[in-house]
Coordinates of C-alpha atoms in Angstrom, one line a residue:
Chain A
M59 CA 87.2 152.2 93.2
K60 CA 90.8 151.6 92.4
E61 CA 91.8 148.2 91.2
M62 CA 94.0 146.3 93.6
K63 CA 96.2 143.3 93.2
L64 CA 95.9 140.4 95.5
F65 CA 98.0 137.3 95.8
L66 CA 96.7 133.9 96.8
G67 CA 99.9 132.1 97.3
P68 CA 101.1 128.8 98.7
Q69 CA 100.9 130.0 102.3
H70 CA 97.1 130.2 102.1
P71 CA 95.3 127.3 103.7
G72 CA 93.0 127.0 100.8
M73 CA 95.7 126.8 98.2
H74 CA 96.9 123.4 97.1
G75 CA 100.5 123.1 96.4
N76 CA 103.1 125.6 95.3
A77 CA 101.3 127.7 92.7
S78 CA 99.7 131.1 93.2
V79 CA 96.7 132.9 91.9
H80 CA 97.2 136.5 91.1
M81 CA 93.9 138.5 91.3
F82 CA 93.1 142.1 90.4
V83 CA 90.1 143.0 92.5
D84 CA 87.6 145.8 92.7
G85 CA 85.9 145.7 96.1
D86 CA 85.7 141.9 96.6
I87 CA 84.9 141.0 93.0
I88 CA 87.7 139.6 91.0
K89 CA 88.2 141.5 87.7
R90 CA 91.2 139.7 86.2
S91 CA 93.2 136.7 87.4
Y92 CA 95.8 134.3 86.3
L93 CA 97.7 131.4 87.7
L94 CA 101.4 131.7 88.2
P95 CA 103.0 128.3 88.0
G96 CA 106.7 127.6 87.9
M97 CA 107.7 127.6 91.6
L98 CA 107.9 123.8 91.5
H99 CA 109.3 123.2 88.1
R100 CA 111.8 120.4 88.2
G101 CA 112.3 119.7 84.5
F102 CA 110.9 116.2 84.7
E103 CA 110.2 115.8 81.0
K104 CA 113.9 116.6 80.3
Q105 CA 115.2 114.4 83.1
M106 CA 113.2 111.4 81.9
E107 CA 114.9 111.6 78.5
R108 CA 118.2 111.2 80.2
K109 CA 117.4 108.2 82.3
L110 CA 116.9 104.5 81.6
W111 CA 113.3 103.2 81.4
V112 CA 113.8 101.5 84.7
N113 CA 115.3 104.6 86.4
N114 CA 112.3 106.6 85.5
I115 CA 110.1 104.6 87.9
S116 CA 111.6 106.5 90.8
L117 CA 111.0 109.9 89.2
I118 CA 107.4 109.6 87.8
P119 CA 105.5 109.4 91.1
R120 CA 106.8 112.9 91.9
V121 CA 104.8 114.4 89.1
C122 CA 101.6 114.6 91.2
V123 CA 102.1 114.5 95.0
P124 CA 98.6 113.8 96.3
E125 CA 98.0 110.9 93.9
P126 CA 101.3 109.4 92.7
D127 CA 100.0 106.0 91.6
I128 CA 98.3 107.2 88.4
N129 CA 101.6 108.4 87.1
E130 CA 103.1 104.9 87.5
M131 CA 100.1 103.4 85.8
A132 CA 100.1 105.8 82.9
F133 CA 103.9 105.4 82.4
A134 CA 103.7 101.6 82.6
T135 CA 100.8 101.3 80.2
A136 CA 102.3 103.6 77.7
A137 CA 105.5 101.6 77.7
E138 CA 103.5 98.4 77.5
K139 CA 101.7 99.7 74.5
L140 CA 105.0 100.3 72.7
L141 CA 106.4 96.9 73.9
K142 CA 103.2 95.1 73.0
L143 CA 103.6 93.4 76.4
E144 CA 100.9 91.3 78.0
V145 CA 100.9 91.8 81.8
P146 CA 100.1 88.8 84.1
E147 CA 96.4 88.5 85.1
R148 CA 97.1 88.9 88.8
A149 CA 99.1 92.1 88.3
H150 CA 96.1 93.8 86.6
W151 CA 93.9 93.1 89.7
I152 CA 96.6 94.3 92.1
R153 CA 97.0 97.5 90.1
M154 CA 93.3 98.1 90.3
I155 CA 93.4 97.7 94.1
I156 CA 96.3 100.2 94.3
L157 CA 94.6 102.7 92.0
E158 CA 91.3 102.6 93.8
F159 CA 93.0 103.1 97.2
A160 CA 94.8 106.0 95.7
R161 CA 91.5 107.4 94.4
I162 CA 90.0 107.1 97.8
S163 CA 93.0 108.8 99.5
S164 CA 93.0 111.6 97.0
H165 CA 89.2 112.2 97.3
L166 CA 89.6 112.2 101.1
M167 CA 92.3 114.8 100.9
S168 CA 90.4 117.0 98.6
Y169 CA 87.1 116.6 100.4
G170 CA 88.9 117.4 103.7
G171 CA 90.6 120.3 101.9
L172 CA 87.1 121.9 101.8
G173 CA 87.8 122.6 105.5
G174 CA 90.5 125.1 104.6
P175 CA 88.5 127.6 102.6
T176 CA 85.3 127.1 104.6
G177 CA 86.8 127.1 108.0
N178 CA 85.5 123.7 109.0
Y179 CA 88.8 122.2 110.2
T180 CA 87.1 119.2 111.9
L181 CA 86.4 117.7 108.5
M182 CA 90.0 118.1 107.5
Y183 CA 91.3 116.3 110.6
H184 CA 88.9 113.4 110.1
A185 CA 89.7 113.0 106.4
H186 CA 93.5 113.1 107.0
A187 CA 93.2 110.6 109.8
D188 CA 91.4 108.2 107.5
R189 CA 93.9 108.9 104.7
N190 CA 96.7 108.0 107.1
L191 CA 95.2 104.5 107.5
I192 CA 95.4 104.1 103.7
L193 CA 99.0 105.1 103.8
D194 CA 99.5 102.4 106.4
I195 CA 98.2 99.8 104.0
F196 CA 100.4 101.2 101.2
E197 CA 103.4 101.0 103.5
K198 CA 102.7 97.3 104.2
I199 CA 102.3 96.5 100.5
T200 CA 105.1 98.6 99.0
G201 CA 107.3 99.8 101.8
A202 CA 106.6 103.4 101.2
R203 CA 103.8 105.7 102.3
V204 CA 103.5 108.3 99.6
Y205 CA 105.8 107.6 96.6
H206 CA 105.3 103.8 96.2
Q207 CA 107.1 103.0 92.9
Y208 CA 105.1 99.9 92.9
I209 CA 103.5 99.7 89.5
V210 CA 106.3 99.0 87.1
I211 CA 106.6 98.2 83.4
G212 CA 105.5 94.5 83.1
G213 CA 103.4 94.2 86.2
V214 CA 103.9 95.2 89.8
R215 CA 107.1 95.1 91.8
K216 CA 106.1 92.3 94.3
D217 CA 103.1 90.3 95.2
L218 CA 100.8 91.4 98.0
P219 CA 102.0 90.4 101.5
E220 CA 100.2 87.7 103.4
G221 CA 97.2 88.7 105.4
I222 CA 96.9 92.2 103.8
E223 CA 93.3 91.3 102.7
N224 CA 92.2 91.5 106.3
D225 CA 93.6 95.0 106.7
M226 CA 92.0 96.1 103.6
H227 CA 88.6 94.7 104.5
A228 CA 88.8 96.2 108.0
F229 CA 89.7 99.6 106.6
I230 CA 87.0 99.7 103.8
N231 CA 84.3 98.5 106.2
S232 CA 85.1 101.2 108.7
L233 CA 85.3 103.9 106.0
E234 CA 82.1 102.8 104.5
S235 CA 80.3 103.1 107.9
R236 CA 81.7 106.6 108.2
L237 CA 80.6 108.0 104.9
T238 CA 77.3 109.3 106.3
E239 CA 79.4 111.1 108.9
Y240 CA 81.5 112.7 106.2
R241 CA 78.3 113.8 104.4
D242 CA 76.9 115.3 107.7
L243 CA 80.1 117.1 108.4
G244 CA 80.6 118.4 104.9
I245 CA 78.1 118.7 102.1
D246 CA 75.0 118.2 104.3
N247 CA 76.1 120.6 106.9
P248 CA 73.8 123.7 106.8
T249 CA 76.5 126.2 107.2
I250 CA 78.6 124.7 104.5
I251 CA 75.6 124.3 102.2
K252 CA 75.0 128.0 102.5
R253 CA 78.6 128.7 101.7
I254 CA 79.1 126.3 98.7
K255 CA 75.7 126.0 97.1
D256 CA 75.4 127.7 93.7
T257 CA 79.1 128.8 93.7
I258 CA 81.8 127.6 91.2
M259 CA 79.2 126.9 88.5
L260 CA 80.6 125.0 85.6
P261 CA 78.3 125.1 82.5
E262 CA 78.5 122.4 79.8
E263 CA 79.9 124.7 77.1
V264 CA 82.7 125.8 79.4
V265 CA 83.6 122.1 79.9
W266 CA 84.0 121.6 76.1
E267 CA 85.8 124.9 75.6
L268 CA 88.4 124.3 78.3
G269 CA 88.7 120.5 77.9
V270 CA 87.8 119.8 81.6
T271 CA 87.5 116.1 82.3
G272 CA 86.7 114.0 85.3
I273 CA 84.2 115.0 88.0
G274 CA 83.8 118.5 86.7
M275 CA 82.8 117.2 83.3
R276 CA 80.4 114.5 84.7
S277 CA 78.6 117.0 86.9
A278 CA 78.2 119.5 84.0
V279 CA 77.3 117.1 81.2
G280 CA 75.4 114.6 83.2
K281 CA 76.7 111.5 81.4
T282 CA 78.9 108.7 82.6
Y283 CA 82.0 109.9 80.9
D284 CA 84.6 108.0 82.9
L285 CA 87.6 106.5 81.2
R286 CA 87.3 103.3 83.3
K287 CA 84.0 102.7 81.5
V288 CA 84.7 104.3 78.1
V289 CA 88.3 103.1 77.4
P290 CA 88.7 100.3 80.0
Y291 CA 92.3 99.6 81.1
A292 CA 93.5 96.9 83.5
R293 CA 90.4 94.8 84.3
Y294 CA 87.8 97.6 84.8
D295 CA 85.6 95.9 82.2
Q296 CA 85.2 92.9 84.5
V297 CA 84.1 94.6 87.7
E298 CA 80.7 96.2 88.3
F299 CA 80.5 99.8 89.4
E300 CA 78.5 102.9 88.7
V301 CA 79.7 106.3 87.6
P302 CA 77.9 108.9 89.7
T303 CA 76.7 112.0 87.7
S304 CA 74.7 115.1 88.5
D305 CA 72.4 117.3 86.6
Y306 CA 73.5 120.5 88.4
S307 CA 77.0 121.6 88.4
D308 CA 78.1 123.6 91.4
A309 CA 80.7 123.1 94.2
R310 CA 78.3 121.0 96.2
A311 CA 77.5 118.7 93.3
T312 CA 81.2 118.0 92.6
L313 CA 81.8 117.2 96.3
D314 CA 78.7 115.0 96.4
I315 CA 80.1 113.0 93.4
K316 CA 83.4 112.6 95.2
I317 CA 81.7 111.0 98.2
K318 CA 79.7 108.7 95.9
E319 CA 82.9 107.7 94.1
V320 CA 84.5 106.7 97.3
Q321 CA 81.6 104.3 97.8
Q322 CA 82.1 102.9 94.3
S323 CA 85.9 102.5 94.8
I324 CA 85.1 100.5 98.0
N325 CA 82.9 98.2 95.9
I326 CA 85.6 97.8 93.3
I327 CA 88.2 96.9 95.9
R328 CA 85.8 94.3 97.4
Q329 CA 85.2 92.7 94.0
C330 CA 89.0 92.7 93.2
L331 CA 89.8 90.9 96.5
T332 CA 87.3 88.1 95.6
K333 CA 88.0 87.8 91.9
M334 CA 91.8 88.1 92.0
P335 CA 93.4 85.0 90.6
E336 CA 96.7 83.5 91.8
G337 CA 99.8 83.6 89.7
P338 CA 102.9 85.6 88.8
V339 CA 102.8 89.4 89.1
R340 CA 105.6 90.5 86.8
V341 CA 107.2 89.7 83.5
K342 CA 110.5 90.8 82.1
P343 CA 109.8 93.7 79.9
G344 CA 112.4 93.5 77.2
R345 CA 115.4 91.8 75.7
G346 CA 118.9 92.8 76.7
Q347 CA 120.6 93.4 80.0
S348 CA 118.7 93.4 83.2
M349 CA 118.4 97.2 83.3
R350 CA 119.4 98.5 79.9
W351 CA 116.6 96.9 77.8
T352 CA 115.2 98.7 74.9
V353 CA 111.7 99.6 73.8
P354 CA 110.6 99.5 70.1
A355 CA 110.3 102.8 68.3
G356 CA 106.8 104.4 68.3
H357 CA 104.4 106.9 69.8
A358 CA 101.8 106.0 72.4
Y359 CA 99.3 108.0 74.5
S360 CA 98.0 106.3 77.6
P361 CA 94.9 107.8 79.3
I362 CA 94.1 107.0 82.9
E363 CA 91.1 108.2 84.9
S364 CA 92.6 109.9 87.9
S365 CA 90.5 111.3 90.7
R366 CA 90.6 114.7 89.0
G367 CA 90.1 113.7 85.4
E368 CA 91.9 112.4 82.4
F369 CA 95.6 111.9 83.1
G370 CA 97.9 110.7 80.4
Y371 CA 101.5 110.2 79.3
Y372 CA 102.5 110.8 75.7
M373 CA 105.5 108.7 75.1
V374 CA 107.9 108.5 72.2
S375 CA 110.6 105.9 71.8
N376 CA 113.3 105.7 69.1
G377 CA 114.2 102.2 70.0
G378 CA 116.8 103.1 72.6
T379 CA 117.4 102.4 76.3
N380 CA 115.9 105.8 77.3
P381 CA 112.6 107.3 76.4
Y382 CA 113.0 109.8 73.5
R383 CA 110.3 112.2 74.7
V384 CA 107.8 111.9 77.6
G385 CA 104.9 114.4 77.7
V386 CA 102.6 114.6 80.7
R387 CA 99.0 115.6 80.3
G388 CA 98.0 116.8 83.8
A389 CA 94.4 116.4 84.7
S390 CA 94.1 119.9 86.0
Y391 CA 96.0 121.6 83.2
P392 CA 92.9 123.1 81.4
Q393 CA 90.9 124.3 84.4
G394 CA 94.0 125.4 86.3
L395 CA 95.5 127.7 83.7
L396 CA 92.8 128.7 81.2
G397 CA 89.9 128.2 83.7
I398 CA 91.4 130.6 86.2
E399 CA 92.2 133.2 83.5
K400 CA 88.8 133.1 81.9
Y401 CA 86.2 132.0 84.4
L402 CA 87.4 133.0 87.8
P403 CA 86.8 136.7 87.1
G404 CA 83.3 137.7 88.2
T405 CA 83.4 135.6 91.3
R406 CA 84.4 136.9 94.8
I407 CA 87.8 136.7 96.4
D408 CA 86.8 134.0 98.9
D409 CA 85.6 131.8 96.1
A410 CA 89.1 131.6 94.6
A411 CA 90.3 129.1 97.2
L412 CA 87.1 127.1 96.8
W413 CA 87.6 127.0 93.0
V414 CA 91.1 125.7 93.4
D415 CA 89.8 123.0 95.8
T416 CA 86.8 121.8 94.0
M417 CA 88.4 121.8 90.5
G418 CA 91.1 119.6 91.9
I419 CA 94.0 121.7 90.9
C420 CA 97.3 120.0 91.5
S421 CA 100.2 122.4 90.8
P422 CA 103.0 119.8 90.5
E423 CA 101.4 118.3 87.4
I424 CA 101.3 121.8 85.7
D425 CA 104.9 122.4 86.6
R426 CA 106.3 119.1 85.6
Chain B
M128 CA 84.4 95.1 70.3
M129 CA 82.5 95.4 67.0
N130 CA 81.7 99.0 67.9
S131 CA 85.3 99.9 68.4
I132 CA 86.3 98.5 64.9
N133 CA 83.5 100.5 63.4
N134 CA 84.8 103.6 65.1
L135 CA 88.3 103.1 63.9
E136 CA 87.0 102.7 60.3
L137 CA 85.0 105.9 60.7
V138 CA 88.1 107.8 61.8
K139 CA 90.1 106.5 59.0
K140 CA 87.4 107.4 56.5
L141 CA 87.1 110.9 57.9
V142 CA 90.8 111.7 57.9
N143 CA 91.5 110.1 54.5
E144 CA 88.7 112.1 52.9
A145 CA 89.8 115.4 54.5
A146 CA 93.5 115.3 53.6
P147 CA 96.2 113.2 52.1
V148 CA 97.7 110.9 54.8
I149 CA 101.4 110.1 54.8
K150 CA 101.2 107.3 57.4
I151 CA 98.5 105.5 59.5
E152 CA 99.5 103.7 62.7
Q153 CA 97.2 101.8 64.9
I154 CA 98.5 101.8 68.5
D155 CA 95.8 99.7 70.0
N156 CA 92.1 99.1 69.3
Q157 CA 91.2 102.5 70.7
Q158 CA 93.9 104.7 69.4
L159 CA 94.9 105.7 65.9
A160 CA 97.8 108.0 64.7
F161 CA 97.9 109.9 61.4
E162 CA 100.9 111.7 60.0
I163 CA 99.8 114.5 57.7
E164 CA 101.2 117.6 56.1
K165 CA 101.5 120.8 58.2
R166 CA 99.1 122.7 55.9
D167 CA 96.3 120.1 56.4
V168 CA 96.3 120.1 60.3
H169 CA 93.6 122.8 60.7
H170 CA 91.3 121.2 58.2
V171 CA 91.6 117.7 59.7
L172 CA 91.1 119.0 63.2
T173 CA 88.0 120.9 62.2
V174 CA 86.5 117.9 60.4
L175 CA 87.2 115.7 63.5
K176 CA 85.8 118.3 65.9
N177 CA 82.6 118.6 63.8
S178 CA 82.3 114.8 63.9
G179 CA 82.4 114.6 67.7
W180 CA 86.1 114.6 68.5
K181 CA 85.7 117.8 70.5
Q182 CA 88.0 117.2 73.4
L183 CA 91.7 118.2 72.9
S184 CA 93.5 115.9 75.3
Y185 CA 97.1 116.9 74.6
M186 CA 99.2 119.0 72.4
S187 CA 103.0 119.2 72.3
A188 CA 106.1 118.7 70.2
V189 CA 108.9 116.3 69.7
D190 CA 112.4 117.3 68.6
W191 CA 113.8 115.1 65.9
I192 CA 117.2 116.7 65.7
D193 CA 118.8 114.3 63.2
A194 CA 116.1 115.0 60.6
N195 CA 116.2 118.7 61.6
K196 CA 112.4 118.7 62.2
F197 CA 110.0 119.3 65.0
E198 CA 107.0 117.1 65.1
L199 CA 103.8 118.6 66.4
V200 CA 101.3 116.3 68.1
Y201 CA 97.6 116.8 68.7
V202 CA 95.6 114.2 70.6
V203 CA 91.8 114.5 70.3
F204 CA 89.1 112.3 71.9
N205 CA 85.4 111.6 71.4
W206 CA 83.6 110.5 74.5
D207 CA 80.7 108.9 72.5
K208 CA 82.8 107.0 70.0
P209 CA 85.8 106.3 72.1
V210 CA 88.8 106.5 69.8
Y211 CA 91.9 108.6 70.6
V212 CA 93.3 110.2 67.5
Q213 CA 96.8 111.5 67.3
I214 CA 97.4 114.0 64.5
R215 CA 101.1 114.5 63.8
A216 CA 102.8 117.0 61.5
M217 CA 106.4 117.8 60.8
I218 CA 107.6 121.4 60.8
D219 CA 110.9 122.9 59.9
R220 CA 113.3 123.2 62.9
N221 CA 115.3 126.2 61.8
N222 CA 112.4 128.7 61.8
P223 CA 109.7 126.8 63.6
E224 CA 106.2 128.3 63.1
M225 CA 102.7 126.9 63.1
D226 CA 99.4 128.8 62.9
S227 CA 97.6 128.5 66.2
I228 CA 94.6 126.2 66.4
L229 CA 93.0 128.5 69.0
P230 CA 89.9 129.1 66.8
I231 CA 89.2 125.4 66.7
F232 CA 90.1 124.3 70.2
P233 CA 90.2 127.3 72.7
G234 CA 91.7 125.0 75.3
V235 CA 95.0 124.8 73.4
K236 CA 96.1 128.3 74.5
Y237 CA 98.3 127.2 77.4
Y238 CA 99.7 124.1 75.6
E239 CA 100.9 126.4 72.8
R240 CA 102.5 128.8 75.3
E241 CA 104.3 125.8 76.9
A242 CA 105.4 124.5 73.5
H243 CA 106.8 128.0 72.7
E244 CA 108.6 128.1 76.0
F245 CA 110.1 124.7 75.8
F246 CA 110.8 124.3 72.1
G247 CA 110.8 127.8 70.8
I248 CA 108.0 127.2 68.3
A249 CA 106.0 130.3 67.3
F250 CA 102.2 130.2 67.2
P251 CA 100.9 133.2 65.3
G252 CA 97.2 133.6 66.0
N253 CA 97.6 132.9 69.7
P254 CA 97.7 136.3 71.4
D255 CA 99.9 135.3 74.3
Y256 CA 102.1 132.6 73.0
H257 CA 105.4 134.6 73.5
K258 CA 104.7 135.4 77.1
Q259 CA 106.6 133.8 79.9
L260 CA 104.7 131.1 81.7
I261 CA 106.9 128.7 83.8
L262 CA 110.6 129.5 83.2
E263 CA 111.3 132.8 84.9
G264 CA 114.1 134.8 83.3
W265 CA 115.3 132.1 81.0
D266 CA 118.3 133.1 78.9
D267 CA 119.3 130.0 77.0
L268 CA 118.1 127.6 74.3
P269 CA 114.5 126.3 74.9
P270 CA 115.2 123.5 77.4
L271 CA 113.3 120.6 75.8
R272 CA 115.4 120.8 72.5
K273 CA 117.7 118.0 72.2
D274 CA 120.8 120.2 71.7
F275 CA 120.2 121.8 75.1
D276 CA 122.5 120.2 77.7
P277 CA 121.2 120.7 81.3
S278 CA 124.5 119.8 83.0
A279 CA 126.5 122.2 80.9
Y280 CA 123.8 124.9 81.6
S281 CA 124.0 124.3 85.4
D282 CA 127.8 124.4 85.3
R283 CA 127.7 127.7 83.6
K284 CA 124.9 129.2 85.6
F285 CA 125.9 127.9 89.0
P286 CA 129.8 127.6 89.0
S287 CA 131.2 125.7 91.9
R288 CA 132.2 128.0 94.8
E289 CA 135.8 128.7 95.7
Y290 CA 136.4 129.3 99.4
P291 CA 139.2 131.8 100.0
A292 CA 139.9 130.7 103.6
D293 CA 140.1 127.3 105.2
F294 CA 137.4 127.2 107.9
S295 CA 138.1 123.6 109.0
V296 CA 138.5 123.3 112.8
V297 CA 141.8 121.6 113.6
D298 CA 142.0 119.5 116.7
P299 CA 145.6 118.4 117.3
K300 CA 144.5 115.1 118.7
N301 CA 142.3 114.3 115.7
K302 CA 144.2 113.2 112.7
S303 CA 141.3 112.6 110.4
I304 CA 141.7 115.7 108.3
E305 CA 145.3 115.0 107.7
K306 CA 144.5 111.4 106.8
R307 CA 141.9 112.6 104.4
K308 CA 144.4 114.9 102.7
E309 CA 146.9 112.0 102.5
R310 CA 144.3 109.8 100.9
K311 CA 143.5 112.5 98.4
V312 CA 147.1 112.8 97.4
R313 CA 147.4 109.0 97.0
A314 CA 144.3 108.8 95.0
N315 CA 145.5 111.6 92.7
A316 CA 148.8 109.8 92.3
L317 CA 147.1 106.6 91.2
R318 CA 145.0 108.5 88.7
T319 CA 147.9 110.4 87.2
G320 CA 150.3 107.5 87.1
G321 CA 152.6 108.0 90.1
N322 CA 153.0 111.7 89.7
K323 CA 152.9 113.0 93.2
Q324 CA 152.5 116.8 93.7

């Protein structure tokens, strides 16, 4: 049969973001494939070199749209490493609350995104409705729904508003009671099990070859390789949580881990709300004018565990008022580019969208 | 805490035995940076990979235009002995070239393609490094070099449009367009020192 070229582009309901997968198919088996990024490239790394350290706060959340807070955290911790700055105790706990809500929201979005390629749109509506409630909480705390610009160098922008704890407790209680419902709708649903079981296999040697991190790695290797445990940042060493793993790595196992991680994030938020001390939330980062402060020269890499894997900023300062170079390590870079080129061939056309969803590919962080 | 100090010592010992080190820098208690010579990079990365640092977290370059050098950066990580190791090496800026580390870390393929696209560094050994990845039809200096000026590029690439005809709708009762023109003349006069034209 003649080889034919197919295009899985941004218009497809299973595709996340503005990238496209080009596939050369024979029948319905993919023979060759590659990801074509570049439709969303905005030159962030160059723009950051031309802005003040403070100005960059408004730019960095745009690097990954579904989960913007990890960018702020990685940028702030990298700069704090260079500044040797100690953040106030309360700010660490507020950051953890924000990051865990961001993780839940991102997991809900990607779990609901399963509805696109499998045709179960009810799941997507439920997940997005719950994510909307998280955005309401973010709006009350930060004033913005998606791009919060809340975690800044030296702490967080403002203290939590009064009475927000009640909203948080109400939300996490209701979500916790609905987790079984999510399981029944998604990964325990017989039609979906038939569709996703034993597809998108990710063997251990592929993980090490590509450099996949996050849930893909934990499901394949079966160890608790989570940066929150291994290299604790903020105050993750003072809360108790488990890192769910699996001994079998297919699409169903990764989604199962996602739901379990939502439960763990809920537990972390509960502990943060009880253990959080009172006090200031922000310190002045550097000497000099209010905006044009400088950061000492040096190189620092700051890894953060995002919902999709290791996310990091490589930051170089030459002692000036602007960063000298900012490099972004996107969590989905290895599996998005090399993974699609090397390991998508051999699967079927309809698995391509499922691959993009379960591997957590976020095209804006490839095109930064 | 004791463990992390032991791990740092282990990394220092491994790298020092493998190659002469120009400079060691400790960024925090779980991150070390080594500056080494360009020719030692492959050996050091191989030694680290065989000792458990088998995840390549990041690879990129920094443009030090004043010293006329590019600095290549490799960040590797070991999940069992959690220390991030930065390996940095300077290469010449005029004819930048670095042998690919694809045989050691296959995951570096697209990082090297990106570094070639944004800095113009050649990576012989990587079969696809010269192919276009993100910038479609790029015809200028590689954009992350410090001597590339984005605003000059956009002025050259997208010149401001000149409109041959005036399409503004004139309403005889509404004087706002005339007022705007007057304000423009006045502002220009102030700027050029009373030279009305």
